[in-house]
Amino acid sequence: MDEAGMSEAGMDGVGRNKSGMGTSVDRIANPWGGRTPYDRHRSWPTRVDTRLGAGVEPDQVQRWVQAASILHSDGDAMDVAVVDGRMVGVRGRADDRVNRGRLGPKDLFGWQANASEDRLTRPLIREGGRLVECDWDTAMDRIVTRSRELTEERGPGSIGFYTSGQLYLEEYYTLAVLARAGIGTSHLDGNTRLCTATAAEALKESFGCDGQPGSYDDFDHADVVALFGHNIAETQPVQWMRLLDRLEGGDPPRLVCVDPRPTKVARRAAVHLAPRAGTNVALLNALLHEIIRTDRIDHDYIAAHTVGFEELASRVRECTPQWAAAVCDVPAASIAEAADVLGDADRLLSTVLQGVYQSHQATAAAVQINNLHLIRGMLGRSGAGVLQMNGQPTAQNTRECGADGDLPGFRNWQNDAHVADLAKVWNVEPESIAHYAPPTHAMQIFRYAEQGSIRMLWISGTNPAVSLPELARVRSILRQERLFVVVQDLFRTETAQLADVVLPAATWGEKTGVSTNADRTVHLSDKAVEPPGEARPDLDVFLDYAARMDFRDKDGGPLITWHDPEAAFEAWKRCSAGRPCDYTGITYDKLRGASGVQWPCNEQAPDGTARLYTDGISWAHPDVCESYGKDLETGASDEPVEYRSLNPDGKAVIRAAAYLPPHETPDVDHPFQLTTGRTLYHFHTRTKTARAPQLNEAAPDVWVEASVSDAAALGLGEGDLVEVGTLRGALRGRLRVTDIRPGLLFVPFHYGYWDTATGHGPSGGAPGRAANETTVTDWDPASKQPLFKTAAASLRLVEHANGSHAPAPTTTASAPCRADAAPPTVGGAAALATETTGTSHHTGGRDIR
Ligand SMILES: Nc1nc2c(c(=O)[nH]1)N[C@H]1C(S)=C(S)[C@@H](COP(=O)(O)OP(=O)(O)OC[C@H]3O[C@@H](n4cnc5c(=O)[nH]c(N)nc54)[C@H](O)[C@@H]3O)O[C@H]1N2
Ligand SMILES: Nc1nc2c(c(=O)[nH]1)N[C@H]1C(S)=C(S)[C@@H](COP(=O)(O)OP(=O)(O)OC[C@H]3O[C@@H](n4cnc5c(=O)[nH]c(N)nc54)[C@H](O)[C@@H]3O)O[C@H]1N2
Ligand SMILES: [Mo]
């Protein structure tokens, strides 16, 4: 690797590093960068990653503006480099607890999308079938007029809001107040429904309340890390760097990986289980069976802190490894081996993500992982914790602010005292906050729009025309004449093309706000540059709407009393007071210049809280809990009296679940299982990462992964153009032959369709390329999260490769099984970033146990 010509002056600014020179690394070819090994119970050394645009020297940077990353849930802290009012680069923040200076490839290069020439700069309205530019007054008038008509003629339930996991806390809170108390609709949810609804639900089921028990610092202390359906190497690359550093240090952890694909995690695991998709509950029940059978459980912890153990023990009594081996198609010996590793762990850390949350029996499976920790007493101690992960950068805020299907502050919609308390915070009558039924979930919102009871749908910060299942249906819903669709985005997305009004939004770097990551760490992102044209922060748009609608509290004063991000944050603090996500000890000033802070942060915990449940379970008592629980099989909500008799003292609830077969299983016409997911270099529907050349070129188009034996049986090879079909639709892409489990196909869901009108491919009626053309409208009964990870599919040849290869990265889970099948993924000179290691107050070998 050559040195990137970094000057001494640059080093100064980068890492307070007087001793070492920065190293220049191609971070497309080498996504995780260089190693900084460290020993167990030591703190993770600092490594500051910096990327400046071509031709920009460090000493030319005029301002570094503090922010946190927005292309995953890790919350990596960074500074944005500014020259003459333009963003010119980024560097990681050495002093932050989350990343200690490191950045992943998406964050090193993704910022370039902000300056894309095709950003939306003016509002658009539909006139004579076409979207035409207009001014803000015209666009907002149209929205307000329709809102008034609808609420008068059809009531508040005719309006729905579908938001994001990518705006800021202040924006969600404002939206929640205006939707729930201003309009008075309960149809408000986020795309977090597709993302981490199961994380929230599993926490509610086990602990009575949302709130991540563990901390990223647990990575430093665990002796076993178990990853369930979580490709952390690609989806949280910075925490994977941390694991890689521990794997190369003293007393490394053993990894257990449950994933049907040959991810980098799988390749480094002590035990890799590659189950049939959709069989997580069977596998977990067998693991629990073995651990209980061999009595590697913490009887004292179970007695002191849980209810329901007996039911679990009897439920898994017959779930032997042999039984699960047949269901999951995993060797019984491997299941027993995994149970040994988990059962012998001294400090076990588990992480859970979409291979569980978007798969069959999502909540039931996620809850069994909580159970594993409860019966082993692996909670609330350093290294012993569970991370029911988030995916999006601010999904946690969507949940806590009540912009998803929950009430703000993790209040319980079935508890009248909680509703009354919220009404007091907002100075409205409790009856004006809809709570006669659970807040509507996103899949139901789209169903209501399809059926005609919702007549206006306001979509902010999400691209459902690519990301929801069964796209042909989604297009037909959004295209209806009777549905008034508002889309608030940066670009003219597939969804924006179907809108009646499009509002140009400012984004990260162009506005100020707070985001909370997957381990409850709160970061502030400050505005670094002006948004393009007339684009406005989402907060300003929501405030403008609230002002035009003239929403009032019960005394006739304005319902929403704030006008800027900081005041919105202060208002939210009042709403969070006394609840688990208590922000009252945090201010913008406290977040500036320092590391992020983990909530709850209040008078009792002025520096924040590393781990929840260090001293027993605190938010499960019937009077304070967010939820009384649900039946995991049907999703029916339990009644308060049932919960009170089940769990009078507010302990953790151990909920057992029987394995049920997936709804759609392979047959003669659709002999494969199909799963969908991510690659390291792209984010979701690629509105940002496709506009960063380094990222785009690393994975420029869709592909299909199949196993060696399946490819051979069908006479297929690398690069063949293939068609994947399900009962819903089909897509085409080039084949990549990998070590994926036989019988399973994988398609990344990042690639939108080519033809907005039809969803078809470039050549007329040919199938498109979006994974969600094929996925099913079906969801987990408890969390209502759609099932993107289990479908039955066919695979057929369209055209042989003729020397081409799949446009899939070779550095990741999509690596070809034959190394010479495709040229290696590299970024070259355009993809160099600097890494600076050395002293900072996080190193020095201090024991932080
Ligand atoms: N590079 C990148 N990073 C991201 C994102 C991105 O788009 N790109 N998005 C962010 C967001 S919003 C999210 S939600 C997260 C998601 O992060 P992850 O959950 O890590 O990503 P996925 O690729 O969706 O799924 C993870 C794994 O689940 C496995 N899997 C599929 N079916 C099953 C099953 O039935 N059982 C088991 N055990 N495993 C199964 C797949 O093989 C896949 O490797 O990533 C975040 N980070
Ligand atoms: N088949 C399949 N489908 C999936 C998944 C899967 O694994 N498989 N995963 C699901 C998951 S976990 C997720 S999280 C979803 C993600 O699905 P989406 O949320 O639809 O994906 P994004 O591309 O992130 O869309 C975010 C949109 O917000 C815009 N945006 C970015 N920043 C801002 C901002 O500050 N303000 C505004 N107003 N707009 C902004 C972006 O340009 C983009 O259009 O996809 C889900 N769909
Ligand atoms: Mo997500």
Coordinates of C-alpha atoms in Angstrom, one line a residue, residues 112-377:
Q112 CA -20.7 12.4 -1.8
A113 CA -24.3 11.6 -2.6
N114 CA -25.4 14.8 -0.8
A115 CA -23.9 16.9 -3.6
S116 CA -25.5 14.9 -6.4
E117 CA -26.8 17.0 -9.3
D118 CA -30.1 15.2 -9.3
R119 CA -31.1 16.2 -5.7
L120 CA -34.6 17.6 -5.5
T121 CA -34.4 21.3 -5.1
R122 CA -38.0 22.4 -5.4
P123 CA -41.4 20.9 -4.5
L124 CA -43.3 19.1 -7.2
I125 CA -47.0 18.7 -7.7
R126 CA -49.0 16.5 -10.1
E127 CA -50.6 18.5 -12.8
G128 CA -52.3 16.7 -15.7
G129 CA -50.7 13.4 -14.7
R130 CA -47.1 14.9 -14.6
L131 CA -45.0 16.1 -11.7
V132 CA -44.2 19.8 -12.2
E133 CA -42.1 22.2 -10.1
C134 CA -43.8 24.7 -7.8
D135 CA -43.1 26.8 -4.8
W136 CA -43.5 25.7 -1.2
D137 CA -46.7 27.6 -0.6
T138 CA -48.4 25.9 -3.5
A139 CA -47.3 22.4 -2.4
M140 CA -48.1 22.9 1.3
D141 CA -51.5 24.5 0.4
R142 CA -52.4 21.5 -1.5
I143 CA -51.5 19.2 1.4
V144 CA -53.3 21.3 3.9
T145 CA -56.5 21.6 1.8
R146 CA -56.7 17.9 1.3
S147 CA -56.0 17.2 5.0
R148 CA -58.9 19.6 6.0
E149 CA -61.3 18.1 3.5
L150 CA -60.5 14.6 4.6
T151 CA -60.7 15.2 8.3
E152 CA -64.0 17.0 7.9
E153 CA -65.6 14.5 5.5
R154 CA -64.1 11.2 6.7
G155 CA -62.5 11.8 10.0
P156 CA -58.9 11.6 11.2
G157 CA -58.6 7.9 10.4
S158 CA -58.6 8.8 6.7
I159 CA -55.0 10.2 7.0
G160 CA -51.9 8.0 7.5
F161 CA -48.2 8.7 7.9
Y162 CA -45.4 6.4 7.0
T163 CA -42.0 7.6 8.1
S164 CA -38.5 6.3 8.5
G165 CA -35.7 5.1 10.7
Q166 CA -33.4 7.8 9.1
L167 CA -34.7 11.2 10.3
Y168 CA -33.8 12.7 13.6
L169 CA -35.4 12.3 17.0
E170 CA -36.7 15.9 16.9
E171 CA -38.5 15.2 13.6
Y172 CA -40.1 12.0 14.8
Y173 CA -41.3 13.5 18.0
T174 CA -42.8 16.5 16.2
L175 CA -44.5 14.1 13.7
A176 CA -45.8 11.9 16.5
V177 CA -47.4 14.9 18.3
L178 CA -48.9 16.4 15.1
A179 CA -50.3 13.0 13.9
R180 CA -51.5 11.5 17.3
A181 CA -52.7 14.7 19.0
G182 CA -53.1 17.2 16.1
I183 CA -54.8 15.1 13.5
G184 CA -55.8 12.4 16.0
T185 CA -55.1 9.4 13.8
S186 CA -53.5 6.2 15.0
H187 CA -52.2 5.4 11.5
L188 CA -48.6 6.4 12.0
D189 CA -45.8 4.0 11.6
G190 CA -42.2 3.9 10.4
N191 CA -40.3 1.7 8.0
T192 CA -38.9 0.5 11.3
R193 CA -41.8 -2.0 11.0
L194 CA -39.7 -3.7 8.2
C195 CA -36.6 -3.3 10.2
T196 CA -36.7 -3.7 14.0
A197 CA -40.3 -4.1 15.0
T198 CA -39.3 -7.6 16.1
A199 CA -36.4 -6.2 18.2
A200 CA -38.8 -4.0 20.0
E201 CA -41.5 -6.7 20.4
A202 CA -39.0 -9.3 21.7
L203 CA -37.8 -6.8 24.3
K204 CA -41.4 -6.1 25.3
E205 CA -42.3 -9.8 25.5
S206 CA -39.3 -10.6 27.7
F207 CA -38.7 -7.5 29.7
G208 CA -42.0 -5.7 29.5
C209 CA -40.5 -2.8 27.7
D210 CA -38.4 -1.8 24.7
G211 CA -34.8 -0.8 25.5
Q212 CA -31.5 -2.5 24.6
P213 CA -30.2 -4.4 27.6
G214 CA -26.6 -4.7 26.4
S215 CA -23.8 -2.4 25.4
Y216 CA -21.2 -2.5 22.6
D217 CA -18.5 -2.6 25.4
D218 CA -19.7 -6.1 26.0
F219 CA -17.6 -7.0 22.9
D220 CA -14.5 -6.3 24.9
H221 CA -15.4 -8.7 27.7
A222 CA -17.4 -11.6 26.2
D223 CA -15.7 -15.0 25.9
V224 CA -18.4 -16.2 23.5
V225 CA -20.2 -14.0 21.0
A226 CA -23.2 -15.6 19.3
L227 CA -24.6 -14.0 16.1
F228 CA -28.1 -15.0 15.1
G229 CA -29.0 -14.1 11.5
H230 CA -26.7 -11.1 11.8
N231 CA -24.1 -10.5 9.1
I232 CA -22.3 -8.0 11.2
A233 CA -19.2 -8.0 9.0
E234 CA -21.2 -6.3 6.2
T235 CA -24.0 -4.5 8.1
Q236 CA -22.0 -3.0 11.1
P237 CA -18.5 -3.2 9.7
V238 CA -17.1 -1.1 12.6
Q239 CA -18.2 -3.6 15.3
W240 CA -16.8 -6.4 13.1
M241 CA -13.5 -4.5 13.2
R242 CA -13.7 -4.7 16.9
L243 CA -14.4 -8.4 16.9
L244 CA -11.5 -9.0 14.4
D245 CA -9.2 -7.0 16.7
R246 CA -10.3 -9.2 19.6
L247 CA -9.9 -12.4 17.5
E248 CA -6.3 -11.4 17.0
G249 CA -5.6 -10.4 20.6
G250 CA -5.1 -12.4 23.8
D251 CA -7.9 -14.6 25.1
P252 CA -10.0 -14.2 21.9
P253 CA -13.8 -14.9 22.0
R254 CA -15.3 -17.9 20.3
L255 CA -18.0 -17.0 17.8
V256 CA -21.2 -19.0 17.1
C257 CA -22.8 -18.0 13.8
V258 CA -26.3 -19.0 12.8
D259 CA -26.7 -18.0 9.1
P260 CA -27.4 -20.1 6.0
R261 CA -24.8 -18.1 4.0
P262 CA -21.0 -18.2 4.1
T263 CA -20.6 -14.8 5.6
K264 CA -17.3 -13.5 6.9
V265 CA -18.7 -14.1 10.4
A266 CA -19.4 -17.7 9.5
R267 CA -15.9 -18.1 8.2
R268 CA -14.4 -16.9 11.5
A269 CA -16.8 -18.9 13.7
A270 CA -15.9 -21.7 16.1
V271 CA -19.3 -23.2 15.3
H272 CA -21.3 -22.2 12.1
L273 CA -24.8 -23.5 11.9
A274 CA -26.4 -23.0 8.4
P275 CA -30.1 -23.8 9.0
R276 CA -32.9 -24.1 6.5
A277 CA -34.4 -20.6 6.3
G278 CA -37.3 -20.2 8.6
T279 CA -36.4 -22.8 11.2
N280 CA -34.8 -20.6 13.8
V281 CA -37.3 -21.6 16.5
A282 CA -36.6 -25.3 16.1
L283 CA -32.8 -24.7 16.3
L284 CA -33.1 -22.5 19.3
N285 CA -35.4 -24.9 21.1
A286 CA -32.8 -27.6 20.6
L287 CA -30.1 -25.3 22.0
L288 CA -32.3 -24.5 25.0
H289 CA -33.1 -28.2 25.4
E290 CA -29.4 -29.2 25.6
I291 CA -28.5 -26.4 28.0
I292 CA -31.4 -27.3 30.3
R293 CA -30.7 -31.0 30.0
T294 CA -27.1 -30.6 31.0
D295 CA -28.1 -28.2 33.8
R296 CA -25.9 -25.3 32.7
I297 CA -28.5 -22.9 33.9
D298 CA -28.4 -20.3 36.7
H299 CA -31.1 -21.5 39.1
D300 CA -30.7 -18.5 41.4
Y301 CA -31.1 -16.0 38.6
I302 CA -34.1 -17.8 37.3
A303 CA -35.8 -17.9 40.7
A304 CA -35.0 -14.2 41.5
H305 CA -35.7 -12.6 38.2
T306 CA -38.0 -14.6 36.0
V307 CA -41.4 -16.2 35.6
G308 CA -42.3 -19.0 33.1
F309 CA -39.2 -21.2 33.3
E310 CA -41.2 -24.4 33.9
E311 CA -43.2 -23.9 30.8
L312 CA -40.1 -23.4 28.7
A313 CA -38.5 -26.5 30.2
S314 CA -41.5 -28.6 29.4
R315 CA -41.9 -27.1 25.9
V316 CA -38.3 -27.9 24.9
R317 CA -38.1 -31.3 26.6
E318 CA -38.6 -33.2 23.3
C319 CA -36.6 -30.8 21.2
T320 CA -33.5 -32.9 20.9
P321 CA -30.6 -32.0 18.6
Q322 CA -31.6 -35.0 16.5
W323 CA -35.2 -33.7 16.1
A324 CA -33.9 -30.2 15.2
A325 CA -31.3 -31.7 12.8
A326 CA -34.1 -33.1 10.7
V327 CA -36.1 -29.8 10.7
C328 CA -33.2 -27.4 10.2
D329 CA -31.0 -29.7 8.1
V330 CA -28.0 -29.1 10.4
P331 CA -25.9 -32.0 11.8
A332 CA -27.1 -32.9 15.3
A333 CA -23.5 -32.9 16.5
S334 CA -23.1 -29.3 15.4
I335 CA -26.1 -28.3 17.4
A336 CA -24.8 -30.1 20.4
E337 CA -21.4 -28.4 19.9
A338 CA -23.0 -25.0 19.7
A339 CA -25.0 -25.8 22.9
D340 CA -21.7 -26.6 24.6
V341 CA -20.1 -23.4 23.6
L342 CA -23.1 -21.3 24.7
G343 CA -23.6 -23.4 27.8
D344 CA -20.0 -23.1 28.9
A345 CA -19.7 -19.4 28.2
D346 CA -18.5 -17.4 31.2
R347 CA -19.8 -14.2 29.6
L348 CA -22.0 -14.6 26.6
L349 CA -23.0 -11.8 24.3
S350 CA -25.6 -12.5 21.7
T351 CA -26.7 -10.3 18.7
V352 CA -29.8 -10.7 16.7
L353 CA -30.8 -9.2 13.4
Q354 CA -32.8 -9.8 10.2
G355 CA -32.1 -13.5 9.7
V356 CA -34.4 -13.7 12.8
Y357 CA -36.5 -10.6 12.6
Q358 CA -37.5 -11.0 8.9
S359 CA -37.7 -14.8 9.0
H360 CA -40.5 -17.1 10.0
Q361 CA -41.7 -17.0 13.6
A362 CA -39.6 -13.8 14.1
T363 CA -40.7 -12.7 17.6
A364 CA -40.9 -16.3 18.9
A365 CA -37.3 -16.9 17.8
A366 CA -36.0 -13.6 19.1
V367 CA -37.6 -14.2 22.4
Q368 CA -35.8 -17.6 22.7
I369 CA -32.5 -15.8 22.5
N370 CA -33.6 -13.6 25.4
N371 CA -34.6 -16.9 27.2
L372 CA -31.1 -18.3 26.6
H373 CA -29.7 -15.3 28.5
L374 CA -32.3 -15.4 31.2
I375 CA -31.8 -19.1 32.0
R376 CA -28.0 -18.7 32.0
G377 CA -28.2 -15.4 34.0

